[in-house]
Amino acid sequence: MLSRKEMLRSMAALPVGGYLAGKLGLAESIGRPGASLGPTADSIYRSVGAKPLINARGTVTIIGATRVLPEVQEAMDRAVREYVQLDELMEGVGERLGALTGTEFGMVSAGASAAITAATAGIISGGDPDRIWQLPDLSGLKNEVIIPTYSRSAYDAAARAVGATMVPVADVQELEAALGPRTAMVMVLASGRSNDGPLSLREISERAHASGVPVLVDAAAEELRVPNPHIEQGADLVAYSGGKSLRGPQCAGLLIGRKDLVWASWISVAPHHGFGRGFKVGREEIMGMLAAVETWFTRDHDAEQARWLAWLEQIAQQAGSIRGVETEVRPAGDRLSNRYPGLTISWDRDRIDLAGHEMEQALWDGDPGIAVSGAGSFLPFPPNEQPAIRINVSQMEEWEVSIVADRVRDVLENPPSINRERQAPAEDLSGQWDLVLSFSASDVDQTLTFQQEGAELLGTHFASFADRDLAGYLSGREILFRSSYTGEGVRLNYTFTGTIDGDTMHGDVCMGEYGTASWRAKRRVYRPAGRRG
């Protein structure tokens, strides 16, 4: 959780009026047939009122993630023309995936997160239909998933969906103490910390296997390497996303490793009934994912990296020609996860009066919109106040490069005018306020407390899931404040804007990936004990 000082710093110089309006208004080419001709007036997205985008951010789900390979699309198109029994199909595909990846077996899931859920269900049920139908009631079953504290993320929810309790451990001693008769598995997020240092994957695997406990690695955004680096360090199962570096179907993923556990995972989800029926993957996604894996081993990865670097240099050259602008192109390096080169464009704030999030917004507001840095995820928390943006061209095509370069240059040369003037606060909001949040299908009572010093606000947002600090300011009668809770991998980031009217206030709240809601609050009035109102 951010400190109050950090929260206040993130609020600096943000205008209140109209701040949310823009946010809420809301491949690389390999020279083969099937390349897009670009956003046009007859875009399928325009037909439903949505604006097509150029993805200069990377394989981020909210903006569509990867651009599938022509081989993948062809396999999916062929698969839908015929029928097949899905268990028989997965048995054959699983053997082929095992041979390709150097593991015992593989299965196609409905994404990397679904692969984690399937693995958790498969390990707990062991492929026993009685236990599958019992899920997510884990009475009498193993119900704990151990996880290193460095691995906590929003994707814990994929394991918790089965009913499991997450048991965080910070070192080997805590791991050994946590391993017991209730332990179903250990889940590790692939990262530099899992490769070496305290509580490495190898150390975890040795101790888990001594207790008969399997280890699952979440490697969603990683490249597919053979021999598999996680299996070599003792992992039993590894989950990958199809919609990232593999450039397969967005709603598909891989689970590879021990055949008994992979097959139990498959049996525990669709097409089989019970808890996992909703984690459905179709014949076209199965064959598309297989095609993505097969193509991975024939793609010229060095040529791809070289092409991306050349495109970044092209954008950097245009941006860098502007006085006060600096650019830095970074090669991808040897990392496995999100192994793409990147470009950082920064500028002198005295010459170009734009914060990073304002630059992101200006690019997003064009047509087609351009997603860079954190754009497309509603309001990031905290917003990018640095005079810089980041660009990833790995999901772009060649014709898009000049569009991005021209638009970046145009915005830097002609930045939008932004009113940053603040007025003296019209009220003192110090005290407790009764808050009502109106979500899409419910009204929820919560509480706010404010401590006001001049225009600056500090306090606490007492919410339904977890209480969190808040920080913001009051400009005249307009208020902006944020609250954030990010413990245990949770992502609850709220940005409130609104208007004060004496002892009441109201407005809108942006909840990041969860959209928007309206809110109203009334000052709590306290009366001496025994006195009737």
Short mmCIF file of C-alpha atoms in Angstrom, two decimals:
data_model
loop_
_atom_site.label_atom_id
_atom_site.label_comp_id
_atom_site.label_asym_id
_atom_site.label_seq_id
_atom_site.Cartn_x
_atom_site.Cartn_y
_atom_site.Cartn_z
CA MET A 1 0.00 0.00 0.00
CA LEU A 2 1.30 3.45 -0.87
CA SER A 3 2.30 5.76 1.96
CA ARG A 4 0.26 8.91 2.41
CA LYS A 5 3.16 11.04 1.22
CA GLU A 6 3.47 8.92 -1.91
CA MET A 7 -0.25 9.23 -2.54
CA LEU A 8 -0.10 13.00 -2.19
CA ARG A 9 2.81 13.25 -4.59
CA SER A 10 0.84 11.28 -7.16
CA MET A 11 -1.98 13.82 -6.93
CA ALA A 12 0.14 16.86 -7.68
CA ALA A 13 -1.17 19.31 -10.28
CA LEU A 14 -4.10 17.18 -11.42
CA PRO A 15 -7.06 19.23 -12.70
CA VAL A 16 -10.47 18.24 -11.31
CA GLY A 17 -12.94 19.40 -13.92
CA GLY A 18 -13.33 17.03 -16.84
CA TYR A 19 -10.47 14.81 -15.67
CA LEU A 20 -12.34 11.56 -16.17
CA ALA A 21 -14.18 12.51 -19.33
CA GLY A 22 -11.46 11.52 -21.79
CA LYS A 23 -10.62 8.26 -20.01
CA LEU A 24 -14.18 7.11 -19.96
CA GLY A 25 -14.99 8.13 -23.54
CA LEU A 26 -13.93 5.40 -24.23
CA ALA A 27 2.28 -6.82 -34.88
CA GLU A 28 4.34 -6.90 -35.98
CA SER A 29 4.01 -7.72 -39.72
CA ILE A 30 5.77 -10.84 -40.92
CA GLY A 31 5.08 -10.22 -44.57
CA ARG A 32 2.53 -12.99 -45.06
CA PRO A 33 -1.03 -13.01 -46.39
CA GLY A 34 -3.66 -11.92 -43.91
CA ALA A 35 -1.99 -8.70 -42.73
CA SER A 36 -4.44 -5.98 -41.75
CA LEU A 37 -4.96 -3.03 -44.07
CA GLY A 38 -5.57 -0.77 -41.07
CA PRO A 39 -8.53 0.91 -39.36
CA THR A 40 -11.02 2.06 -41.98
CA ALA A 41 -14.48 3.55 -42.04
CA ASP A 42 -15.98 0.05 -42.35
CA SER A 43 -14.10 -1.40 -39.35
CA ILE A 44 -16.15 -4.10 -37.65
CA TYR A 45 -15.61 -2.25 -34.37
CA ARG A 46 -17.01 1.00 -35.73
CA SER A 47 -20.19 -0.90 -36.62
CA VAL A 48 -20.99 -1.11 -32.89
CA GLY A 49 -19.68 2.33 -31.96
CA ALA A 50 -16.22 1.26 -30.78
CA LYS A 51 -13.07 2.98 -32.03
CA PRO A 52 -10.28 0.85 -33.55
CA LEU A 53 -6.86 1.13 -31.91
CA ILE A 54 -3.21 0.91 -32.77
CA ASN A 55 -1.62 -1.20 -30.07
CA ALA A 56 1.71 0.43 -29.15
CA ARG A 57 1.50 -0.91 -25.60
CA GLY A 58 2.02 -4.66 -25.94
CA THR A 59 0.17 -7.88 -25.14
CA VAL A 60 -2.29 -6.35 -22.68
CA THR A 61 -5.66 -8.08 -22.47
CA ILE A 62 -7.84 -4.98 -22.11
CA ILE A 63 -6.76 -3.69 -25.53
CA GLY A 64 -6.87 -7.05 -27.29
CA ALA A 65 -3.45 -8.52 -26.41
CA THR A 66 -1.74 -10.28 -29.32
CA ARG A 67 -2.21 -10.17 -33.06
CA VAL A 68 -2.69 -13.82 -34.02
CA LEU A 69 -0.42 -15.39 -36.59
CA PRO A 70 -1.81 -16.26 -40.06
CA GLU A 71 -0.98 -19.93 -39.37
CA VAL A 72 -3.10 -19.78 -36.23
CA GLN A 73 -6.04 -18.19 -38.02
CA GLU A 74 -5.82 -20.76 -40.80
CA ALA A 75 -5.83 -23.64 -38.30
CA MET A 76 -8.86 -22.21 -36.52
CA ASP A 77 -10.72 -21.68 -39.79
CA ARG A 78 -10.04 -25.29 -40.82
CA ALA A 79 -11.03 -26.65 -37.40
CA VAL A 80 -14.51 -25.12 -37.40
CA ARG A 81 -15.42 -26.86 -40.65
CA GLU A 82 -15.44 -30.33 -39.07
CA TYR A 83 -16.42 -32.00 -35.83
CA VAL A 84 -14.35 -34.07 -33.42
CA GLN A 85 -14.71 -35.65 -29.98
CA LEU A 86 -12.90 -33.25 -27.66
CA ASP A 87 -11.34 -35.79 -25.29
CA GLU A 88 -9.91 -37.69 -28.24
CA LEU A 89 -8.70 -34.40 -29.73
CA MET A 90 -7.02 -33.29 -26.51
CA GLU A 91 -5.33 -36.67 -26.08
CA GLY A 92 -3.70 -36.32 -29.49
CA VAL A 93 -2.91 -32.62 -29.10
CA GLY A 94 -1.58 -33.25 -25.61
CA GLU A 95 0.94 -35.80 -26.85
CA ARG A 96 1.99 -33.44 -29.64
CA LEU A 97 2.38 -30.53 -27.18
CA GLY A 98 4.48 -32.73 -24.93
CA ALA A 99 6.79 -33.67 -27.81
CA LEU A 100 7.13 -30.04 -28.92
CA THR A 101 7.84 -28.66 -25.45
CA GLY A 102 9.99 -31.51 -24.18
CA THR A 103 7.54 -32.41 -21.42
CA GLU A 104 5.29 -35.39 -20.75
CA PHE A 105 2.01 -33.86 -21.89
CA GLY A 106 0.09 -30.66 -22.49
CA MET A 107 -3.43 -29.32 -22.66
CA VAL A 108 -5.04 -26.24 -24.15
CA SER A 109 -6.95 -24.12 -21.64
CA ALA A 110 -9.16 -21.07 -21.87
CA GLY A 111 -6.16 -18.82 -21.11
CA ALA A 112 -3.28 -18.86 -18.63
CA SER A 113 -5.54 -17.95 -15.72
CA ALA A 114 -7.88 -20.80 -16.66
CA ALA A 115 -4.85 -23.12 -16.78
CA ILE A 116 -4.10 -22.22 -13.15
CA THR A 117 -7.71 -22.89 -12.15
CA ALA A 118 -7.73 -26.18 -14.06
CA ALA A 119 -4.45 -27.25 -12.46
CA THR A 120 -5.68 -26.40 -8.96
CA ALA A 121 -8.91 -28.30 -9.56
CA GLY A 122 -7.08 -31.24 -11.10
CA ILE A 123 -4.57 -31.53 -8.28
CA ILE A 124 -7.24 -31.29 -5.57
CA SER A 125 -9.67 -33.66 -7.30
CA GLY A 126 -7.06 -36.03 -8.70
CA GLY A 127 -9.44 -36.53 -11.64
CA ASP A 128 -12.05 -38.16 -9.33
CA PRO A 129 -15.54 -37.21 -10.64
CA ASP A 130 -17.02 -37.31 -7.13
CA ARG A 131 -14.49 -34.75 -5.98
CA ILE A 132 -14.93 -32.70 -9.16
CA TRP A 133 -18.64 -32.40 -8.35
CA GLN A 134 -17.80 -31.45 -4.77
CA LEU A 135 -15.75 -28.42 -5.85
CA PRO A 136 -15.54 -25.65 -4.72
CA ASP A 137 -16.54 -27.22 -1.38
CA LEU A 138 -13.21 -28.53 -0.13
CA SER A 139 -14.48 -30.23 3.00
CA GLY A 140 -12.25 -33.23 3.65
CA LEU A 141 -10.00 -32.35 0.71
CA LYS A 142 -6.65 -30.61 0.56
CA ASN A 143 -7.47 -26.93 0.53
CA GLU A 144 -4.24 -24.91 0.85
CA VAL A 145 -2.04 -23.46 -1.86
CA ILE A 146 1.34 -22.24 -0.67
CA ILE A 147 2.71 -19.22 -2.48
CA PRO A 148 5.95 -17.24 -2.01
CA THR A 149 5.23 -13.66 -0.99
CA TYR A 150 7.08 -12.45 -4.08
CA SER A 151 4.57 -14.32 -6.23
CA ARG A 152 1.40 -12.67 -4.91
CA SER A 153 -0.54 -11.14 -7.79
CA ALA A 154 -4.04 -10.62 -9.11
CA TYR A 155 -3.82 -14.12 -10.57
CA ASP A 156 -4.04 -15.68 -7.12
CA ALA A 157 -7.77 -15.49 -7.82
CA ALA A 158 -7.42 -18.28 -10.37
CA ALA A 159 -6.43 -20.72 -7.63
CA ARG A 160 -8.79 -19.27 -5.02
CA ALA A 161 -11.70 -19.80 -7.44
CA VAL A 162 -11.53 -23.51 -6.64
CA GLY A 163 -12.04 -22.71 -2.95
CA ALA A 164 -8.40 -22.95 -1.94
CA THR A 165 -6.81 -20.82 0.76
CA MET A 166 -3.58 -19.05 -0.19
CA VAL A 167 -0.76 -19.52 2.35
CA PRO A 168 2.02 -16.95 1.77
CA VAL A 169 5.58 -17.82 2.83
CA ALA A 170 8.57 -15.50 2.89
CA ASP A 171 11.48 -17.91 3.37
CA VAL A 172 12.47 -21.57 3.46
CA GLN A 173 11.65 -21.88 7.15
CA GLU A 174 8.11 -20.64 6.60
CA LEU A 175 7.74 -22.95 3.59
CA GLU A 176 8.76 -26.00 5.61
CA ALA A 177 6.37 -25.03 8.40
CA ALA A 178 3.50 -24.49 5.95
CA LEU A 179 3.83 -27.84 4.16
CA GLY A 180 1.35 -30.23 5.70
CA PRO A 181 -1.59 -32.59 5.17
CA ARG A 182 -3.81 -29.73 3.89
CA THR A 183 -1.32 -28.57 1.23
CA ALA A 184 -2.60 -29.18 -2.30
CA MET A 185 0.20 -27.49 -4.23
CA VAL A 186 2.73 -24.68 -4.35
CA MET A 187 2.15 -21.92 -6.87
CA VAL A 188 5.07 -19.78 -8.08
CA LEU A 189 5.03 -16.74 -10.36
CA ALA A 190 7.90 -16.99 -12.83
CA SER A 191 10.34 -14.12 -12.27
CA GLY A 192 13.95 -13.37 -11.59
CA ARG A 193 13.30 -14.05 -7.90
CA SER A 194 12.08 -17.56 -8.68
CA ASN A 195 15.30 -18.37 -10.53
CA ASP A 196 17.75 -17.63 -7.74
CA GLY A 197 18.07 -16.07 -4.31
CA PRO A 198 16.04 -16.94 -1.21
CA LEU A 199 13.12 -19.29 -1.82
CA SER A 200 14.03 -20.10 -5.42
CA LEU A 201 11.94 -22.48 -7.50
CA ARG A 202 14.58 -25.18 -7.10
CA GLU A 203 14.50 -24.85 -3.29
CA ILE A 204 10.72 -24.83 -3.30
CA SER A 205 10.51 -27.91 -5.53
CA GLU A 206 12.95 -29.94 -3.44
CA ARG A 207 11.01 -29.33 -0.23
CA ALA A 208 7.57 -29.65 -1.81
CA HIS A 209 8.40 -32.94 -3.51
CA ALA A 210 9.78 -34.32 -0.24
CA SER A 211 6.26 -33.82 1.11
CA GLY A 212 4.57 -35.20 -2.02
CA VAL A 213 3.31 -31.75 -3.06
CA PRO A 214 3.35 -30.68 -6.74
CA VAL A 215 4.57 -27.27 -7.91
CA LEU A 216 2.83 -25.09 -10.50
CA VAL A 217 4.61 -22.17 -12.22
CA ASP A 218 2.66 -19.27 -13.74
CA ALA A 219 4.74 -18.29 -16.79
CA ALA A 220 1.92 -16.58 -18.68
CA ALA A 221 3.93 -13.89 -20.48
CA GLU A 222 7.07 -15.92 -21.05
CA GLU A 223 8.59 -17.27 -24.22
CA LEU A 224 8.40 -21.03 -24.70
CA ARG A 225 11.88 -22.46 -24.23
CA VAL A 226 13.10 -26.05 -24.64
CA PRO A 227 14.30 -27.54 -22.39
CA ASN A 228 11.75 -25.86 -20.16
CA PRO A 229 13.64 -23.84 -17.52
CA HIS A 230 10.94 -24.32 -14.88
CA ILE A 231 10.59 -28.07 -15.38
CA GLU A 232 14.39 -28.29 -15.11
CA GLN A 233 14.20 -26.59 -11.72
CA GLY A 234 11.62 -29.06 -10.47
CA ALA A 235 8.23 -27.65 -11.43
CA ASP A 236 5.54 -30.23 -12.18
CA LEU A 237 3.28 -27.96 -14.22
CA VAL A 238 3.80 -24.72 -16.14
CA ALA A 239 1.04 -22.40 -17.42
CA TYR A 240 1.41 -20.12 -20.46
CA SER A 241 -0.85 -17.59 -22.18
CA GLY A 242 -1.76 -18.09 -25.81
CA GLY A 243 -2.43 -14.39 -26.26
CA LYS A 244 1.07 -13.12 -25.59
CA SER A 245 4.41 -14.11 -27.12
CA LEU A 246 3.01 -17.27 -28.73
CA ARG A 247 0.57 -15.15 -30.77
CA GLY A 248 -2.14 -17.77 -30.52
CA PRO A 249 -5.84 -17.35 -29.75
CA GLN A 250 -6.39 -14.66 -27.10
CA CYS A 251 -8.78 -16.89 -25.13
CA ALA A 252 -6.45 -19.88 -25.00
CA GLY A 253 -3.49 -20.99 -22.93
CA LEU A 254 -1.23 -23.95 -22.24
CA LEU A 255 -0.66 -26.24 -19.28
CA ILE A 256 2.34 -28.52 -19.73
CA GLY A 257 4.20 -30.98 -17.48
CA ARG A 258 3.35 -34.22 -15.69
CA LYS A 259 0.84 -36.19 -17.74
CA ASP A 260 -1.18 -37.47 -14.78
CA LEU A 261 -1.71 -33.96 -13.41
CA VAL A 262 -2.38 -32.39 -16.80
CA TRP A 263 -5.01 -35.00 -17.64
CA ALA A 264 -6.64 -34.61 -14.21
CA SER A 265 -6.73 -30.87 -14.91
CA TRP A 266 -8.40 -31.45 -18.28
CA ILE A 267 -10.98 -33.79 -16.76
CA SER A 268 -11.78 -31.17 -14.09
CA VAL A 269 -12.84 -28.51 -16.61
CA ALA A 270 -15.00 -28.27 -19.76
CA PRO A 271 -16.25 -30.04 -21.76
CA HIS A 272 -16.85 -32.05 -18.59
CA HIS A 273 -19.67 -31.02 -16.28
CA GLY A 274 -19.22 -29.84 -12.73
CA PHE A 275 -17.27 -26.95 -11.27
CA GLY A 276 -15.07 -26.38 -14.33
CA ARG A 277 -17.72 -26.51 -17.07
CA GLY A 278 -17.48 -22.75 -17.60
CA PHE A 279 -13.75 -22.95 -18.48
CA LYS A 280 -14.61 -24.03 -22.00
CA VAL A 281 -12.16 -24.24 -24.90
CA GLY A 282 -13.39 -25.14 -28.38
CA ARG A 283 -11.95 -27.33 -31.08
CA GLU A 284 -10.89 -24.25 -33.07
CA GLU A 285 -8.97 -22.79 -30.11
CA ILE A 286 -7.31 -26.14 -29.42
CA MET A 287 -6.03 -26.41 -32.98
CA GLY A 288 -5.16 -22.71 -33.12
CA MET A 289 -3.08 -23.05 -29.96
CA LEU A 290 -1.31 -26.12 -31.33
CA ALA A 291 -0.52 -24.18 -34.50
CA ALA A 292 0.88 -21.31 -32.42
CA VAL A 293 3.22 -23.68 -30.56
CA GLU A 294 4.33 -25.41 -33.76
CA THR A 295 4.95 -22.06 -35.43
CA TRP A 296 6.90 -20.81 -32.41
CA PHE A 297 9.67 -23.25 -33.28
CA THR A 298 9.84 -22.12 -36.92
CA ARG A 299 9.62 -18.34 -36.41
CA ASP A 300 12.79 -16.28 -36.95
CA HIS A 301 12.90 -14.64 -33.53
CA ASP A 302 16.11 -12.74 -34.24
CA ALA A 303 14.56 -11.19 -37.34
CA GLU A 304 11.48 -10.19 -35.34
CA GLN A 305 13.60 -8.48 -32.71
CA ALA A 306 15.59 -6.66 -35.39
CA ARG A 307 12.40 -5.48 -37.11
CA TRP A 308 10.94 -4.17 -33.86
CA LEU A 309 14.15 -2.32 -33.03
CA ALA A 310 14.14 -0.68 -36.47
CA TRP A 311 10.55 0.48 -35.98
CA LEU A 312 11.36 1.91 -32.57
CA GLU A 313 14.32 3.78 -34.04
CA GLN A 314 12.01 5.25 -36.68
CA ILE A 315 9.62 6.59 -34.03
CA ALA A 316 12.50 7.75 -31.84
CA GLN A 317 14.06 9.67 -34.72
CA GLN A 318 10.94 11.75 -35.28
CA ALA A 319 10.31 12.42 -31.61
CA GLY A 320 13.96 13.14 -30.88
CA SER A 321 14.04 15.90 -33.50
CA ILE A 322 11.92 18.10 -31.23
CA ARG A 323 13.73 20.46 -28.90
CA GLY A 324 13.60 19.29 -25.30
CA VAL A 325 12.76 15.66 -26.18
CA GLU A 326 15.00 12.68 -25.44
CA THR A 327 14.56 9.08 -26.55
CA GLU A 328 15.95 5.75 -25.39
CA VAL A 329 15.59 2.51 -27.35
CA ARG A 330 16.17 -0.59 -25.22
CA PRO A 331 16.83 -4.06 -26.68
CA ALA A 332 14.81 -6.91 -25.22
CA GLY A 333 17.78 -8.59 -23.54
CA ASP A 334 17.76 -12.18 -22.34
CA ARG A 335 14.68 -12.15 -20.10
CA LEU A 336 11.95 -14.71 -20.77
CA SER A 337 8.86 -12.69 -19.82
CA ASN A 338 7.59 -9.94 -22.13
CA ARG A 339 10.80 -10.13 -24.15
CA TYR A 340 10.20 -7.14 -26.37
CA PRO A 341 12.39 -4.12 -27.08
CA GLY A 342 11.03 -0.81 -25.83
CA LEU A 343 11.20 2.92 -26.42
CA THR A 344 11.00 5.61 -23.76
CA ILE A 345 10.25 9.15 -24.93
CA SER A 346 10.82 11.86 -22.30
CA TRP A 347 10.65 15.62 -22.48
CA ASP A 348 11.58 18.78 -20.62
CA ARG A 349 8.46 19.78 -18.67
CA ASP A 350 9.47 23.44 -18.84
CA ARG A 351 9.27 23.30 -22.63
CA ILE A 352 6.41 20.83 -23.08
CA ASP A 353 3.88 21.16 -20.25
CA LEU A 354 2.46 17.65 -20.32
CA ALA A 355 2.46 14.89 -17.75
CA GLY A 356 2.86 11.37 -19.06
CA HIS A 357 -0.79 10.48 -18.54
CA GLU A 358 -1.83 13.60 -20.48
CA MET A 359 0.36 12.56 -23.41
CA GLU A 360 -1.11 9.05 -23.23
CA GLN A 361 -4.61 10.56 -23.26
CA ALA A 362 -3.89 12.82 -26.25
CA LEU A 363 -2.72 9.81 -28.28
CA TRP A 364 -5.68 7.73 -27.10
CA ASP A 365 -8.17 10.43 -28.12
CA GLY A 366 -7.11 10.38 -31.78
CA ASP A 367 -8.72 8.28 -34.50
CA PRO A 368 -7.55 5.60 -34.60
CA GLY A 369 -6.61 5.73 -30.95
CA ILE A 370 -3.05 4.85 -30.03
CA ALA A 371 -2.45 2.91 -26.81
CA VAL A 372 0.95 3.52 -25.19
CA SER A 373 2.26 3.01 -21.63
CA GLY A 374 -0.79 2.44 -19.42
CA ALA A 375 -3.43 3.79 -21.83
CA GLY A 376 -6.57 1.73 -22.22
CA SER A 377 -6.85 0.60 -18.60
CA PHE A 378 -9.02 3.56 -17.61
CA LEU A 379 -7.20 5.59 -14.97
CA PRO A 380 -3.98 3.91 -13.85
CA PHE A 381 -3.04 4.30 -10.20
CA PRO A 382 -1.15 6.38 -9.59
CA PRO A 383 -1.35 8.22 -12.92
CA ASN A 384 1.84 8.67 -14.89
CA GLU A 385 3.04 12.08 -13.71
CA GLN A 386 6.50 11.68 -15.24
CA PRO A 387 7.13 13.60 -18.48
CA ALA A 388 7.60 10.35 -20.39
CA ILE A 389 5.78 7.58 -22.22
CA ARG A 390 6.76 4.03 -23.21
CA ILE A 391 6.14 2.39 -26.58
CA ASN A 392 6.10 -1.31 -27.50
CA VAL A 393 5.77 -2.10 -31.23
CA SER A 394 5.65 -5.91 -30.99
CA GLN A 395 1.92 -6.03 -31.77
CA MET A 396 2.02 -3.47 -34.56
CA GLU A 397 2.25 -3.82 -38.31
CA GLU A 398 4.61 -1.85 -40.51
CA TRP A 399 2.00 0.57 -41.84
CA GLU A 400 1.18 1.64 -38.27
CA VAL A 401 4.71 2.78 -37.44
CA SER A 402 4.56 6.03 -39.41
CA ILE A 403 1.14 6.83 -37.93
CA VAL A 404 2.49 6.47 -34.39
CA ALA A 405 5.64 8.43 -35.19
CA ASP A 406 3.66 11.29 -36.76
CA ARG A 407 1.12 11.47 -33.96
CA VAL A 408 3.73 11.44 -31.19
CA ARG A 409 5.61 14.24 -32.93
CA ASP A 410 2.42 16.26 -33.49
CA VAL A 411 1.35 16.09 -29.85
CA LEU A 412 4.80 17.03 -28.58
CA GLU A 413 4.99 19.96 -31.02
CA ASN A 414 1.42 21.11 -30.32
CA PRO A 415 0.54 19.96 -26.78
CA PRO A 416 -3.09 20.38 -25.71
CA SER A 417 -3.80 23.28 -23.38
CA ILE A 418 -4.64 22.06 -19.87
CA ASN A 419 -6.02 24.29 -17.13
CA ARG A 420 -4.12 23.50 -13.92
CA GLU A 421 -5.39 26.42 -11.88
CA ARG A 422 -6.81 25.55 -8.47
CA GLN A 423 -9.16 27.64 -6.38
CA ALA A 424 -9.09 28.09 -2.64
CA PRO A 425 -11.11 25.34 -0.93
CA ALA A 426 -14.69 26.39 -0.24
CA GLU A 427 -15.23 23.98 2.67
CA ASP A 428 -13.46 22.11 5.43
CA LEU A 429 -14.29 18.44 4.93
CA SER A 430 -12.56 17.19 8.08
CA GLY A 431 -14.55 14.47 9.81
CA GLN A 432 -16.56 11.39 8.90
CA TRP A 433 -18.83 11.04 5.89
CA ASP A 434 -21.42 8.37 5.13
CA LEU A 435 -20.73 7.17 1.57
CA VAL A 436 -23.11 5.43 -0.81
CA LEU A 437 -21.62 3.89 -3.96
CA SER A 438 -24.10 3.10 -6.75
CA PHE A 439 -22.71 0.24 -8.82
CA SER A 440 -24.32 -1.28 -11.90
CA ALA A 441 -26.75 -3.43 -9.88
CA SER A 442 -26.39 -2.39 -6.24
CA ASP A 443 -26.07 0.48 -3.76
CA VAL A 444 -23.43 -0.10 -1.09
CA ASP A 445 -22.89 1.81 2.16
CA GLN A 446 -19.29 2.68 3.01
CA THR A 447 -17.50 5.37 5.02
CA LEU A 448 -14.98 8.15 4.35
CA THR A 449 -12.93 10.11 6.87
CA PHE A 450 -11.04 13.25 5.91
CA GLN A 451 -8.30 15.28 7.51
CA GLN A 452 -7.93 18.56 5.62
CA GLU A 453 -4.87 20.81 5.63
CA GLY A 454 -5.48 23.78 3.33
CA ALA A 455 -6.58 22.23 0.05
CA GLU A 456 -4.95 18.86 0.69
CA LEU A 457 -6.97 15.87 1.87
CA LEU A 458 -5.83 12.77 3.71
CA GLY A 459 -8.00 10.10 5.25
CA THR A 460 -9.36 6.59 5.09
CA HIS A 461 -11.81 4.86 2.79
CA PHE A 462 -13.60 2.17 4.81
CA ALA A 463 -14.76 -0.12 1.99
CA SER A 464 -16.43 -3.52 1.76
CA PHE A 465 -13.37 -5.68 1.07
CA ALA A 466 -10.55 -3.73 2.71
CA ASP A 467 -9.95 -0.35 4.27
CA ARG A 468 -7.38 1.87 2.58
CA ASP A 469 -5.78 5.29 2.86
CA LEU A 470 -7.04 8.08 0.65
CA ALA A 471 -5.48 11.33 -0.55
CA GLY A 472 -6.65 14.19 -2.71
CA TYR A 473 -7.53 17.85 -2.75
CA LEU A 474 -10.41 20.34 -2.86
CA SER A 475 -10.44 23.12 -5.47
CA GLY A 476 -13.28 25.50 -4.72
CA ARG A 477 -16.20 23.10 -4.47
CA GLU A 478 -14.68 20.47 -6.74
CA ILE A 479 -13.07 17.43 -5.11
CA LEU A 480 -10.68 14.77 -6.35
CA PHE A 481 -9.33 11.97 -4.18
CA ARG A 482 -8.04 8.45 -4.60
CA SER A 483 -7.99 5.32 -2.51
CA SER A 484 -6.00 2.20 -3.24
CA TYR A 485 -5.65 -1.32 -1.89
CA THR A 486 -3.11 -3.61 -3.54
CA GLY A 487 -2.28 -6.14 -0.83
CA GLU A 488 -2.21 -9.89 -1.56
CA GLY A 489 -2.35 -9.24 -5.29
CA VAL A 490 -5.68 -7.39 -5.06
CA ARG A 491 -6.24 -4.42 -7.40
CA LEU A 492 -8.73 -1.93 -5.96
CA ASN A 493 -7.92 1.57 -7.20
CA TYR A 494 -10.67 4.20 -6.99
CA THR A 495 -10.53 7.78 -8.26
CA PHE A 496 -13.39 9.95 -6.97
CA THR A 497 -14.35 13.28 -8.56
CA GLY A 498 -17.31 15.39 -7.57
CA THR A 499 -18.84 18.54 -6.13
CA ILE A 500 -19.30 19.69 -2.52
CA ASP A 501 -22.52 21.31 -1.37
CA GLY A 502 -22.31 22.04 2.34
CA ASP A 503 -22.75 18.76 4.21
CA THR A 504 -23.27 16.69 1.07
CA MET A 505 -21.16 15.80 -1.93
CA HIS A 506 -21.62 13.65 -5.02
CA GLY A 507 -19.93 12.67 -8.25
CA ASP A 508 -18.43 9.81 -10.24
CA VAL A 509 -15.81 7.25 -9.33
CA CYS A 510 -13.50 5.50 -11.79
CA MET A 511 -12.65 1.99 -10.56
CA GLY A 512 -9.95 1.17 -13.11
CA GLU A 513 -10.70 -2.06 -14.95
CA TYR A 514 -14.10 -2.29 -13.23
CA GLY A 515 -15.49 0.79 -14.97
CA THR A 516 -17.36 3.62 -13.27
CA ALA A 517 -20.00 4.20 -10.64
CA SER A 518 -21.68 7.19 -9.04
CA TRP A 519 -21.28 8.19 -5.42
CA ARG A 520 -22.81 10.47 -2.84
CA ALA A 521 -21.79 11.22 0.72
CA LYS A 522 -23.28 13.02 3.71
CA ARG A 523 -21.36 14.44 6.65
CA ARG A 524 -21.85 12.42 9.84
CA VAL A 525 -23.39 14.62 12.52
CA TYR A 526 -22.68 13.60 16.11
CA ARG A 527 -24.98 14.47 19.00
CA PRO A 528 -24.24 14.33 22.74
CA ALA A 529 -25.26 11.07 24.43
CA GLY A 530 -28.86 11.06 25.54
CA ARG A 531 -29.96 13.89 23.27
CA ARG A 532 -32.62 13.08 20.71
CA GLY A 533 -32.34 14.41 17.16
#
